[in-house]
Structures are given as C-alpha cells and as structure tokens.
mmCIF file of C-alpha atoms in Angstrom:
data_model
loop_
_atom_site.group_PDB
_atom_site.id
_atom_site.type_symbol
_atom_site.label_atom_id
_atom_site.label_comp_id
_atom_site.label_asym_id
_atom_site.label_seq_id
_atom_site.Cartn_x
_atom_site.Cartn_y
_atom_site.Cartn_z
ATOM 1 C CA MET Z 1 132.672 187.882 39.506
ATOM 2 C CA PRO Z 2 130.890 189.736 42.209
ATOM 3 C CA TYR Z 3 132.017 188.898 45.554
ATOM 4 C CA ARG Z 4 129.344 187.012 47.754
ATOM 5 C CA LYS Z 5 129.938 186.710 51.424
ATOM 6 C CA SER Z 6 129.460 183.258 52.768
ATOM 7 C CA THR Z 7 127.177 182.879 55.751
ATOM 8 C CA GLY Z 8 128.377 179.373 56.461
ATOM 9 C CA GLY Z 9 124.788 178.125 56.152
ATOM 10 C CA ASP Z 10 125.605 175.426 53.553
ATOM 11 C CA ALA Z 11 128.464 174.106 55.613
ATOM 12 C CA ALA Z 12 126.340 174.058 58.757
ATOM 13 C CA SER Z 13 123.561 172.276 56.895
ATOM 14 C CA HIS Z 14 126.035 169.701 55.593
ATOM 15 C CA ILE Z 15 127.415 169.120 59.064
ATOM 16 C CA LYS Z 16 123.910 168.784 60.574
ATOM 17 C CA GLY Z 17 122.829 166.384 57.871
ATOM 18 C CA GLY Z 18 125.923 164.307 58.439
ATOM 19 C CA SER Z 19 125.197 164.247 62.152
ATOM 20 C CA ASP Z 20 121.606 163.078 61.570
ATOM 21 C CA LYS Z 21 122.814 160.348 59.267
ATOM 22 C CA MET Z 22 125.324 159.277 61.859
ATOM 23 C CA LYS Z 23 122.563 159.175 64.482
ATOM 24 C CA LEU Z 24 120.325 157.108 62.182
ATOM 25 C CA THR Z 25 123.162 154.796 61.352
ATOM 26 C CA GLY Z 26 123.927 154.422 65.041
ATOM 27 C CA LEU Z 27 120.295 153.703 65.854
ATOM 28 C CA LYS Z 28 120.097 151.194 63.050
ATOM 29 C CA ALA Z 29 123.241 149.473 64.227
ATOM 30 C CA THR Z 30 121.909 149.399 67.777
ATOM 31 C CA SER Z 31 118.602 147.930 66.567
ATOM 32 C CA ILE Z 32 120.378 145.254 64.583
ATOM 33 C CA ALA Z 33 122.574 144.450 67.546
ATOM 34 C CA MET Z 34 119.526 144.213 69.798
ATOM 35 C CA ALA Z 35 117.759 141.973 67.290
ATOM 36 C CA VAL Z 36 120.783 139.738 67.023
ATOM 37 C CA ALA Z 37 121.074 139.671 70.791
ATOM 38 C CA PHE Z 38 117.355 138.813 71.093
ATOM 39 C CA VAL Z 39 117.703 135.977 68.625
ATOM 40 C CA GLY Z 40 120.748 134.817 70.525
ATOM 41 C CA VAL Z 41 118.881 134.916 73.832
ATOM 42 C CA THR Z 42 115.942 133.097 72.254
ATOM 43 C CA SER Z 43 118.256 130.433 70.883
ATOM 44 C CA VAL Z 44 119.887 129.994 74.255
ATOM 45 C CA ALA Z 45 116.489 129.784 75.899
ATOM 46 C CA GLU Z 46 115.392 127.150 73.401
ATOM 47 C CA ALA Z 47 118.628 125.277 73.911
ATOM 48 C CA GLN Z 48 118.068 125.290 77.648
ATOM 49 C CA THR Z 49 114.415 124.315 77.943
ATOM 50 C CA THR Z 50 114.187 122.791 81.387
ATOM 51 C CA LEU Z 51 112.256 119.585 81.955
ATOM 52 C CA LYS Z 52 111.375 118.830 85.577
ATOM 53 C CA LEU Z 53 111.709 115.098 86.223
ATOM 54 C CA SER Z 54 110.422 113.803 89.565
ATOM 55 C CA TYR Z 55 110.396 110.321 91.039
ATOM 56 C CA ASN Z 56 109.313 108.660 94.265
ATOM 57 C CA GLN Z 57 112.442 106.637 95.029
ATOM 58 C CA PRO Z 58 115.734 108.187 96.226
ATOM 59 C CA ALA Z 59 118.768 108.874 94.066
ATOM 60 C CA THR Z 60 120.492 105.816 95.544
ATOM 61 C CA SER Z 61 117.772 103.394 94.404
ATOM 62 C CA ALA Z 62 118.207 100.956 91.535
ATOM 63 C CA ALA Z 63 115.211 102.456 89.749
ATOM 64 C CA TRP Z 64 116.776 105.914 89.793
ATOM 65 C CA LEU Z 65 120.263 104.738 88.839
ATOM 66 C CA GLU Z 66 119.237 102.235 86.173
ATOM 67 C CA VAL Z 67 116.099 103.810 84.710
ATOM 68 C CA ILE Z 68 115.383 107.416 85.617
ATOM 69 C CA GLU Z 69 118.910 108.839 85.475
ATOM 70 C CA PRO Z 70 119.697 107.146 82.112
ATOM 71 C CA TYR Z 71 116.358 108.464 80.818
ATOM 72 C CA ALA Z 72 117.285 112.002 81.883
ATOM 73 C CA ALA Z 73 120.735 111.718 80.321
ATOM 74 C CA ARG Z 74 119.213 110.355 77.120
ATOM 75 C CA LEU Z 75 116.822 113.311 76.886
ATOM 76 C CA GLU Z 76 119.716 115.752 77.175
ATOM 77 C CA THR Z 77 122.036 113.901 74.802
ATOM 78 C CA LEU Z 78 119.541 113.093 72.059
ATOM 79 C CA SER Z 79 118.210 116.658 72.063
ATOM 80 C CA ASP Z 80 121.733 118.066 71.601
ATOM 81 C CA GLY Z 81 121.293 120.163 74.701
ATOM 82 C CA LYS Z 82 117.868 121.575 73.788
ATOM 83 C CA LEU Z 83 116.524 119.898 76.925
ATOM 84 C CA THR Z 84 118.066 120.350 80.325
ATOM 85 C CA VAL Z 85 116.639 117.979 82.911
ATOM 86 C CA ALA Z 86 116.143 119.174 86.483
ATOM 87 C CA ARG Z 87 116.148 116.007 88.589
ATOM 88 C CA TYR Z 88 113.965 115.588 91.690
ATOM 89 C CA PRO Z 89 114.248 112.115 93.283
ATOM 90 C CA GLY Z 90 112.731 111.031 96.586
ATOM 91 C CA GLU Z 91 109.272 112.660 96.364
ATOM 92 C CA VAL Z 92 110.748 116.152 96.674
ATOM 93 C CA LEU Z 93 108.026 117.747 94.541
ATOM 94 C CA HIS Z 94 104.998 115.555 95.323
ATOM 95 C CA PRO Z 95 103.927 112.167 96.749
ATOM 96 C CA VAL Z 96 103.812 109.274 94.290
ATOM 97 C CA ALA Z 97 100.035 108.997 94.695
ATOM 98 C CA ASP Z 98 99.672 112.564 93.362
ATOM 99 C CA GLY Z 99 101.532 111.855 90.125
ATOM 100 C CA PHE Z 100 98.665 112.657 87.767
ATOM 101 C CA ARG Z 101 97.826 115.947 89.465
ATOM 102 C CA ALA Z 102 101.479 116.977 89.607
ATOM 103 C CA ALA Z 103 102.059 116.240 85.925
ATOM 104 C CA ALA Z 104 98.789 117.820 84.784
ATOM 105 C CA THR Z 105 99.283 121.079 86.699
ATOM 106 C CA GLY Z 106 102.975 121.612 85.950
ATOM 107 C CA ILE Z 107 104.330 120.863 89.415
ATOM 108 C CA THR Z 108 106.504 118.478 87.432
ATOM 109 C CA ASP Z 109 106.883 117.680 83.747
ATOM 110 C CA VAL Z 110 107.555 113.939 83.904
ATOM 111 C CA THR Z 111 106.754 111.584 86.769
ATOM 112 C CA SER Z 112 105.256 108.265 87.820
ATOM 113 C CA ALA Z 113 101.500 108.414 87.204
ATOM 114 C CA TRP Z 114 99.920 105.087 88.054
ATOM 115 C CA PRO Z 115 96.237 104.223 87.453
ATOM 116 C CA LEU Z 116 96.524 102.069 90.576
ATOM 117 C CA TYR Z 117 96.272 105.238 92.682
ATOM 118 C CA GLN Z 118 93.414 106.761 90.654
ATOM 119 C CA ALA Z 119 91.395 103.584 90.218
ATOM 120 C CA SER Z 120 88.000 105.224 89.762
ATOM 121 C CA SER Z 121 89.293 107.255 86.802
ATOM 122 C CA PHE Z 122 90.147 104.152 84.772
ATOM 123 C CA ALA Z 123 88.351 101.135 83.367
ATOM 124 C CA LEU Z 124 90.206 99.176 80.685
ATOM 125 C CA PHE Z 125 93.601 100.024 82.169
ATOM 126 C CA HIS Z 126 92.851 97.712 85.093
ATOM 127 C CA GLY Z 127 92.673 94.816 82.662
ATOM 128 C CA LEU Z 128 96.465 94.884 82.388
ATOM 129 C CA GLN Z 129 96.559 93.734 86.000
ATOM 130 C CA LEU Z 130 94.267 90.739 85.705
ATOM 131 C CA PRO Z 131 95.891 87.545 87.022
ATOM 132 C CA GLY Z 132 98.013 85.950 84.304
ATOM 133 C CA SER Z 133 97.291 88.687 81.769
ATOM 134 C CA MET Z 134 100.916 89.404 80.886
ATOM 135 C CA PRO Z 135 103.763 87.193 79.616
ATOM 136 C CA SER Z 136 106.378 85.915 82.059
ATOM 137 C CA SER Z 137 109.063 88.023 80.335
ATOM 138 C CA ASP Z 138 109.434 91.597 81.601
ATOM 139 C CA ILE Z 139 110.509 92.733 78.122
ATOM 140 C CA ALA Z 140 107.527 91.057 76.460
ATOM 141 C CA THR Z 141 105.208 92.657 79.018
ATOM 142 C CA VAL Z 142 106.283 96.176 78.027
ATOM 143 C CA ARG Z 143 105.661 95.374 74.364
ATOM 144 C CA VAL Z 144 102.176 94.008 75.095
ATOM 145 C CA MET Z 145 101.380 97.083 77.183
ATOM 146 C CA ASP Z 146 102.527 99.440 74.418
ATOM 147 C CA GLU Z 147 100.370 97.754 71.790
ATOM 148 C CA LEU Z 148 97.308 97.680 74.019
ATOM 149 C CA TYR Z 149 97.893 101.282 75.079
ATOM 150 C CA ALA Z 150 98.011 102.550 71.501
ATOM 151 C CA LYS Z 151 94.808 100.723 70.554
ATOM 152 C CA TYR Z 152 92.701 100.856 73.715
ATOM 153 C CA LEU Z 153 94.157 102.800 76.628
ATOM 154 C CA ARG Z 154 95.462 106.101 75.332
ATOM 155 C CA ASP Z 155 92.157 107.928 75.672
ATOM 156 C CA GLU Z 156 91.735 106.868 79.316
ATOM 157 C CA TYR Z 157 95.217 108.004 80.212
ATOM 158 C CA GLU Z 158 95.042 111.319 78.357
ATOM 159 C CA ARG Z 159 91.740 112.184 80.004
ATOM 160 C CA MET Z 160 93.912 112.800 83.067
ATOM 161 C CA GLN Z 161 95.332 115.821 81.170
ATOM 162 C CA VAL Z 162 98.698 114.177 80.584
ATOM 163 C CA LYS Z 163 100.519 112.315 77.819
ATOM 164 C CA LEU Z 164 102.407 109.053 78.120
ATOM 165 C CA ALA Z 165 106.126 109.350 78.771
ATOM 166 C CA PHE Z 166 106.618 105.577 78.809
ATOM 167 C CA ASN Z 167 104.999 102.333 79.910
ATOM 168 C CA ALA Z 168 106.421 100.030 82.566
ATOM 169 C CA SER Z 169 105.266 97.164 84.734
ATOM 170 C CA THR Z 170 106.211 95.539 87.993
ATOM 171 C CA PRO Z 171 107.108 91.843 88.113
ATOM 172 C CA SER Z 172 104.445 89.466 89.411
ATOM 173 C CA TYR Z 173 103.203 90.079 92.942
ATOM 174 C CA ASP Z 174 103.787 87.868 95.979
ATOM 175 C CA ILE Z 175 103.044 88.322 99.677
ATOM 176 C CA LEU Z 176 105.424 89.202 102.505
ATOM 177 C CA SER Z 177 104.106 88.941 106.057
ATOM 178 C CA SER Z 178 105.201 89.551 109.619
ATOM 179 C CA LYS Z 179 103.241 86.408 110.541
ATOM 180 C CA PRO Z 180 104.057 82.866 109.438
ATOM 181 C CA ILE Z 181 102.531 81.672 106.160
ATOM 182 C CA SER Z 182 102.820 78.020 105.216
ATOM 183 C CA GLY Z 183 99.924 77.992 102.778
ATOM 184 C CA LEU Z 184 96.917 79.810 101.392
ATOM 185 C CA ASP Z 185 94.775 79.259 104.487
ATOM 186 C CA ASP Z 186 97.213 81.335 106.555
ATOM 187 C CA LEU Z 187 96.271 84.458 104.583
ATOM 188 C CA ARG Z 188 92.765 84.441 105.983
ATOM 189 C CA GLY Z 189 92.178 87.493 108.149
ATOM 190 C CA LEU Z 190 95.616 89.041 107.601
ATOM 191 C CA ARG Z 191 95.610 92.785 106.956
ATOM 192 C CA ILE Z 192 97.513 93.106 103.690
ATOM 193 C CA ARG Z 193 98.677 96.398 102.228
ATOM 194 C CA ALA Z 194 97.632 96.774 98.588
ATOM 195 C CA GLY Z 195 97.957 99.719 96.259
ATOM 196 C CA GLY Z 196 94.344 99.594 95.097
ATOM 197 C CA SER Z 197 92.527 98.398 91.990
ATOM 198 C CA THR Z 198 93.227 94.786 91.032
ATOM 199 C CA ALA Z 199 95.761 94.213 93.809
ATOM 200 C CA THR Z 200 93.133 95.066 96.411
ATOM 201 C CA ALA Z 201 90.616 92.705 94.794
ATOM 202 C CA ILE Z 202 93.178 89.885 94.718
ATOM 203 C CA VAL Z 203 93.937 90.202 98.436
ATOM 204 C CA GLU Z 204 90.248 90.075 99.251
ATOM 205 C CA ARG Z 205 89.640 87.014 97.065
ATOM 206 C CA LEU Z 206 92.536 85.179 98.703
ATOM 207 C CA GLY Z 207 91.013 85.691 102.152
ATOM 208 C CA GLY Z 208 93.045 88.670 103.329
ATOM 209 C CA ILE Z 209 91.791 92.050 104.450
ATOM 210 C CA PRO Z 210 93.077 94.661 101.963
ATOM 211 C CA VAL Z 211 94.386 97.931 103.352
ATOM 212 C CA THR Z 212 94.881 100.434 100.549
ATOM 213 C CA MET Z 213 97.811 102.857 100.724
ATOM 214 C CA SER Z 214 100.663 104.131 98.570
ATOM 215 C CA ILE Z 215 103.954 102.283 98.458
ATOM 216 C CA THR Z 216 105.797 105.075 100.250
ATOM 217 C CA ASP Z 217 103.492 104.751 103.257
ATOM 218 C CA ALA Z 218 103.722 100.966 103.371
ATOM 219 C CA TYR Z 219 106.973 100.512 105.306
ATOM 220 C CA THR Z 220 105.869 102.589 108.288
ATOM 221 C CA ALA Z 221 102.450 100.930 108.349
ATOM 222 C CA PHE Z 222 104.125 97.514 108.208
ATOM 223 C CA GLN Z 223 106.633 98.430 110.897
ATOM 224 C CA GLN Z 224 103.967 99.813 113.240
ATOM 225 C CA GLY Z 225 101.658 96.830 112.804
ATOM 226 C CA VAL Z 226 98.942 98.725 110.973
ATOM 227 C CA VAL Z 227 99.191 95.923 108.408
ATOM 228 C CA ASP Z 228 100.345 92.326 108.805
ATOM 229 C CA GLY Z 229 101.798 92.071 105.322
ATOM 230 C CA ILE Z 230 102.096 93.481 101.832
ATOM 231 C CA ILE Z 231 101.375 92.271 98.320
ATOM 232 C CA LEU Z 232 104.283 93.385 96.154
ATOM 233 C CA ALA Z 233 106.924 92.198 93.702
ATOM 234 C CA SER Z 234 109.934 90.590 95.380
ATOM 235 C CA ALA Z 235 112.253 93.137 93.752
ATOM 236 C CA ASP Z 236 110.335 95.960 95.424
ATOM 237 C CA MET Z 237 110.216 94.133 98.742
ATOM 238 C CA VAL Z 238 113.982 94.510 98.680
ATOM 239 C CA ALA Z 239 114.043 97.988 97.122
ATOM 240 C CA TYR Z 240 111.762 99.321 99.867
ATOM 241 C CA ARG Z 241 113.474 97.197 102.559
ATOM 242 C CA MET Z 242 110.231 95.490 103.531
ATOM 243 C CA TYR Z 243 112.215 92.392 104.520
ATOM 244 C CA GLU Z 244 113.346 94.285 107.621
ATOM 245 C CA VAL Z 245 109.813 93.883 108.959
ATOM 246 C CA GLY Z 246 108.322 90.908 107.155
ATOM 247 C CA LYS Z 247 110.117 87.609 107.606
ATOM 248 C CA HIS Z 248 107.645 85.307 105.852
ATOM 249 C CA TYR Z 249 107.572 85.352 102.050
ATOM 250 C CA TYR Z 250 104.799 83.498 100.194
ATOM 251 C CA GLN Z 251 105.452 83.098 96.456
ATOM 252 C CA ILE Z 252 102.227 83.118 94.451
ATOM 253 C CA GLY Z 253 103.049 85.238 91.355
ATOM 254 C CA VAL Z 254 99.477 86.404 90.917
ATOM 255 C CA ALA Z 255 99.613 89.558 88.785
ATOM 256 C CA ARG Z 256 101.686 92.449 87.536
ATOM 257 C CA ILE Z 257 100.868 96.116 88.169
ATOM 258 C CA ALA Z 258 101.062 98.745 85.433
ATOM 259 C CA ILE Z 259 103.312 101.678 86.402
ATOM 260 C CA PRO Z 260 103.304 104.080 83.438
ATOM 261 C CA HIS Z 261 104.985 107.478 83.573
ATOM 262 C CA ALA Z 262 103.355 110.694 82.385
ATOM 263 C CA ILE Z 263 104.521 113.911 80.773
ATOM 264 C CA ASN Z 264 102.749 117.250 81.080
ATOM 265 C CA ALA Z 265 100.639 117.588 77.930
ATOM 266 C CA GLU Z 266 101.160 121.339 77.502
ATOM 267 C CA PHE Z 267 104.902 120.995 77.996
ATOM 268 C CA LEU Z 268 105.121 118.291 75.335
ATOM 269 C CA ALA Z 269 102.983 120.253 72.874
ATOM 270 C CA GLY Z 270 105.242 123.289 73.296
ATOM 271 C CA LEU Z 271 108.355 121.429 72.198
ATOM 272 C CA ALA Z 272 109.637 121.555 68.632
ATOM 273 C CA PRO Z 273 108.803 118.437 66.582
ATOM 274 C CA ASP Z 274 112.386 117.196 66.658
ATOM 275 C CA VAL Z 275 112.460 117.468 70.458
ATOM 276 C CA GLN Z 276 109.112 115.703 70.722
ATOM 277 C CA ALA Z 277 110.694 112.880 68.735
ATOM 278 C CA VAL Z 278 113.517 112.777 71.287
ATOM 279 C CA VAL Z 279 110.999 112.484 74.123
ATOM 280 C CA ALA Z 280 109.385 109.546 72.328
ATOM 281 C CA GLU Z 281 112.701 107.799 71.644
ATOM 282 C CA ALA Z 282 113.970 108.263 75.186
ATOM 283 C CA GLY Z 283 110.643 107.036 76.573
ATOM 284 C CA ASN Z 284 110.633 103.904 74.433
ATOM 285 C CA GLU Z 285 114.032 102.946 75.804
ATOM 286 C CA ALA Z 286 113.110 103.813 79.407
ATOM 287 C CA GLY Z 287 110.276 101.291 79.427
ATOM 288 C CA TYR Z 288 112.685 98.516 78.524
ATOM 289 C CA ASP Z 289 115.255 99.843 81.009
ATOM 290 C CA TYR Z 290 112.613 99.321 83.667
ATOM 291 C CA ALA Z 291 112.141 95.728 82.500
ATOM 292 C CA ARG Z 292 115.882 95.051 82.511
ATOM 293 C CA MET Z 293 116.224 96.546 85.974
ATOM 294 C CA TYR Z 294 113.458 94.367 87.373
ATOM 295 C CA MET Z 295 114.935 91.270 85.759
ATOM 296 C CA GLY Z 296 118.196 91.872 87.602
ATOM 297 C CA LEU Z 297 116.544 92.807 90.891
ATOM 298 C CA THR Z 298 114.220 89.802 90.878
ATOM 299 C CA GLU Z 299 117.169 87.455 90.472
ATOM 300 C CA LYS Z 300 118.884 89.023 93.479
ATOM 301 C CA ALA Z 301 115.810 89.515 95.662
ATOM 302 C CA ILE Z 302 115.373 85.928 96.805
ATOM 303 C CA GLU Z 303 119.037 85.660 97.701
ATOM 304 C CA ARG Z 304 118.933 88.925 99.637
ATOM 305 C CA MET Z 305 115.835 87.962 101.587
ATOM 306 C CA SER Z 306 117.348 84.583 102.427
ATOM 307 C CA GLN Z 307 120.407 86.372 103.777
ATOM 308 C CA GLU Z 308 118.136 88.584 105.879
ATOM 309 C CA GLY Z 309 116.512 85.566 107.519
ATOM 310 C CA VAL Z 310 113.259 85.586 105.564
ATOM 311 C CA THR Z 311 111.458 82.237 105.377
ATOM 312 C CA ILE Z 312 110.482 81.502 101.765
ATOM 313 C CA VAL Z 313 107.470 79.327 100.964
ATOM 314 C CA LYS Z 314 106.436 78.620 97.397
ATOM 315 C CA ALA Z 315 102.738 77.958 96.906
ATOM 316 C CA SER Z 316 102.076 74.247 96.565
ATOM 317 C CA ALA Z 317 100.453 72.807 93.466
ATOM 318 C CA GLU Z 318 97.246 72.467 95.457
ATOM 319 C CA ASP Z 319 97.393 76.098 96.573
ATOM 320 C CA GLN Z 320 98.183 77.263 93.042
ATOM 321 C CA ALA Z 321 95.091 75.453 91.774
ATOM 322 C CA ARG Z 322 92.956 77.034 94.486
ATOM 323 C CA ILE Z 323 94.408 80.488 93.747
ATOM 324 C CA ALA Z 324 93.581 80.072 90.060
ATOM 325 C CA GLU Z 325 90.053 78.988 90.967
ATOM 326 C CA LEU Z 326 89.597 82.039 93.170
ATOM 327 C CA LEU Z 327 91.070 84.565 90.725
ATOM 328 C CA THR Z 328 90.069 83.341 87.253
ATOM 329 C CA PRO Z 329 86.485 84.708 87.572
ATOM 330 C CA MET Z 330 88.007 88.197 87.649
ATOM 331 C CA TRP Z 331 88.402 87.995 83.851
ATOM 332 C CA GLU Z 332 84.709 87.459 83.161
ATOM 333 C CA GLU Z 333 83.731 90.003 85.788
ATOM 334 C CA PHE Z 334 86.055 92.576 84.232
ATOM 335 C CA VAL Z 335 84.338 92.191 80.850
ATOM 336 C CA ALA Z 336 80.872 92.207 82.417
ATOM 337 C CA GLN Z 337 81.596 95.370 84.382
ATOM 338 C CA ASN Z 338 82.832 97.148 81.272
ATOM 339 C CA GLY Z 339 80.113 96.433 78.733
ATOM 340 C CA GLY Z 340 79.877 92.657 78.463
ATOM 341 C CA ASP Z 341 80.100 90.486 75.363
ATOM 342 C CA GLY Z 342 80.684 92.444 72.154
ATOM 343 C CA SER Z 343 82.035 95.452 74.045
ATOM 344 C CA THR Z 344 85.374 97.184 73.702
ATOM 345 C CA ALA Z 345 86.398 95.479 76.938
ATOM 346 C CA ALA Z 346 85.721 92.070 75.400
ATOM 347 C CA SER Z 347 87.884 92.970 72.397
ATOM 348 C CA PHE Z 348 90.566 94.303 74.714
ATOM 349 C CA VAL Z 349 90.697 91.036 76.676
ATOM 350 C CA ALA Z 350 90.766 88.955 73.484
ATOM 351 C CA ASP Z 351 93.615 91.043 72.063
ATOM 352 C CA MET Z 352 95.483 90.915 75.365
ATOM 353 C CA ARG Z 353 95.385 87.112 75.362
ATOM 354 C CA THR Z 354 96.533 87.006 71.735
ATOM 355 C CA LEU Z 355 99.410 89.403 72.362
ATOM 356 C CA ARG Z 356 100.430 87.542 75.503
ATOM 357 C CA GLU Z 357 100.801 84.317 73.557
ATOM 358 C CA LYS Z 358 102.463 86.034 70.599
ATOM 359 C CA TYR Z 359 105.216 87.709 72.596
ATOM 360 C CA ALA Z 360 105.628 84.881 75.086
ATOM 361 C CA ALA Z 361 106.790 82.825 72.108
ATOM 362 C CA MET Z 362 109.435 85.388 71.103
ATOM 363 C CA SER Z 363 112.852 85.954 72.631
ATOM 364 C CA ASP Z 364 113.622 89.236 74.375
ATOM 365 C CA ALA Z 365 116.221 89.994 71.703
ATOM 366 C CA ASP Z 366 113.667 89.560 68.914
ATOM 367 C CA ILE Z 367 111.176 91.797 70.702
ATOM 368 C CA LEU Z 368 113.771 94.523 71.246
ATOM 369 C CA ALA Z 369 114.641 94.398 67.544
ATOM 370 C CA LEU Z 370 111.066 95.335 66.570
ATOM 371 C CA PRO Z 371 110.264 98.939 65.606
ATOM 372 C CA PRO Z 372 108.640 101.002 68.364
ATOM 373 C CA VAL Z 373 104.866 100.908 68.648
ATOM 374 C CA GLU Z 374 103.243 103.905 66.953
ATOM 375 C CA GLY Z 375 100.426 105.963 68.419
ATOM 376 C CA LEU Z 376 101.655 106.157 72.005
ATOM 377 C CA ARG Z 377 101.648 109.975 72.191
#
C-alpha cells in the first residue's frame, strides 16, 4: 500500500469536535442547574409569601394575645408555611381610623377596617348598630353578621377596595363619665366621645353632646377634659384603661358596633386557591375568637372597675323605658333614609330581626357547630 503521510487533521478535528460537545454539554448542564435553582427559588418565595398584619392595640393587649396572634399563627400553620405573617401591633403602620386606606393601598395586608370611621361610605352596614339589632350572645352576633354580610353588605365593604378578612363586633355599649351619673337626666349636656355613625346618633338622642374621634385618641381627650365621658363597651373601657379617668359607669347596653377586619384585595387574589381557602378558614375562626375574648373580658370588666373605685349605676326600669322610647325611632328612620318600604334596606331590617330571633334561640355550641357562611369573600 502506498504510504500516506498523516497531517493530523482528522485527529485535530476529532479533538475539536469533542471539545465543542463538552462545551455544549457543560452549557446544557449549567442551564438545567439554573432552571432547577430558579424553580427552587420560586418555590421558596411561594413558601415564604409575607402577609403584613397590623392592629391598633399593643402586643400585651387581650385582643392581640387572644385574637390577632392566634389568627396569625393559624394562617402560618394551616398554609404549611406558605404564608409568613409579619406582625405589627400598636398602630406601627397606620392609625386605626385609616384602616381602609392602609389595606387598600398595601401599607398593610390585613387590619381593622371599621365602617364606623368611614360612615359616609356606608349605608346598610350601619343597620348592624341599631339599638337591639343583635342577639345578646357574642357568638350569635358574629353568625348574624356573617349571614347579613354575605347577602347585603359585601358590595358596600368591597367598594372600599378591600375584601373581608373576618367579621367581629363589640359587646353592647354603656357610658363612662368623669362626672356623676345617677340616671338618664344626668347625661344632658355632657360631652361624650363617640366613634361616629350610630354611636354618635345615640349619644345625641340621649341628651349628650357627641364628640367624634377614634378610640386611640379617646384616652387623652378624656384625661385632658376635652370630653366628659365615653360611650363604649365595658370590656374596652378596661382594655383602654378608661377607668383611670372616668369613675362613673352608667349601664345602658344600647347597641353593638361592627368591627370587621379587611384584607388587601390584590394580595388575596394573588394567592393560590388553597392558600385563599386558608385565609377564609383562619378568618372564620378569628371572628369567633373575638367573641370569646369579649365574653371573658366583659365578665371581668365590672369587677375590675369596682376594684378601681368606679361607681356603677344600672339604668332603672324607668330609664330603660325612656331610652327605648328615644332610640326605637332609629329603626324606621334607617329604613326611610335608605329607600323606604319595599327597599333593600327594609328587607335587610326584616332579615336582621329574623336572624336575631333565630340565633338568640340557639346555644353557642350549636351555632359553632354550623358550617361557615358562604359568600363572605
């Protein structure tokens, strides 16, 4: 065979080709690794979605310890770590009166957002606060609120660019004053702090001069004599230490105040369906936690105020009759102001009365055993 000198070209080509393949393989491996890493980072990010939870009372308060903190823990536990809750007690992010704005704009994700402080933006919601509109049971009250919210109130609330986190209500309101009160006539001319809406109207009808301000401003105003008294639930008189200033407690039990909590609508919509379900479940329980907390605090409030030297006067039968006479017209006026006979407001009031009687006849245990109300979010 003739001898052919090798130039080494084939070998060089083979080596170069092998090098290119190695480079491609390396690039491919790097791409896969980056993709895996990206998926991993995404998964971690999803697992650590942070929910900002703000509240007006401090971390030492009963409301924080018995309602808000358990709610936060429930969100984290039920979501298997997909939600991490950043906790902001004590009005760190915003004042309580700015709850709707804070939740709507993303300053916070969940917070107290009370129609009381945005009265002109609501109509039917104020019906929840009519005198005698709710059952005496705190548990039953939450159930009535949920059913009315789903049927009548959701649109009003969501027009504030938020969704409902959970419903809650204060116990019935009484009056605490720095001046002696032995009966209804002693309220005449007293400057009484009220949060707005129905509470303000009640003070005026009972002969007082309503001074509207948020609850967090009330203590200082009371202490400095800007107001002579406050209309508030006894549990909150103790929670906000109002008894340090007011030493005359007049029990009238005129109305409850709705204190729902909101969640940022965009934040909720961005959650996976299973996490949205967690938000709903945790919220349903939080509303009843609020009721249970108030039940305990109300029982202790009278004792605490007695220990602090507060004089306690329960409205006489005569005064109770006069109070009812003064406040009952608010029902008819509420319907008239919101469309009159045959209106949605009239149906709302009729349903509210029916639900009040229905759940007043049930035990708390039976109510808690019912399935959650649908259509809240």
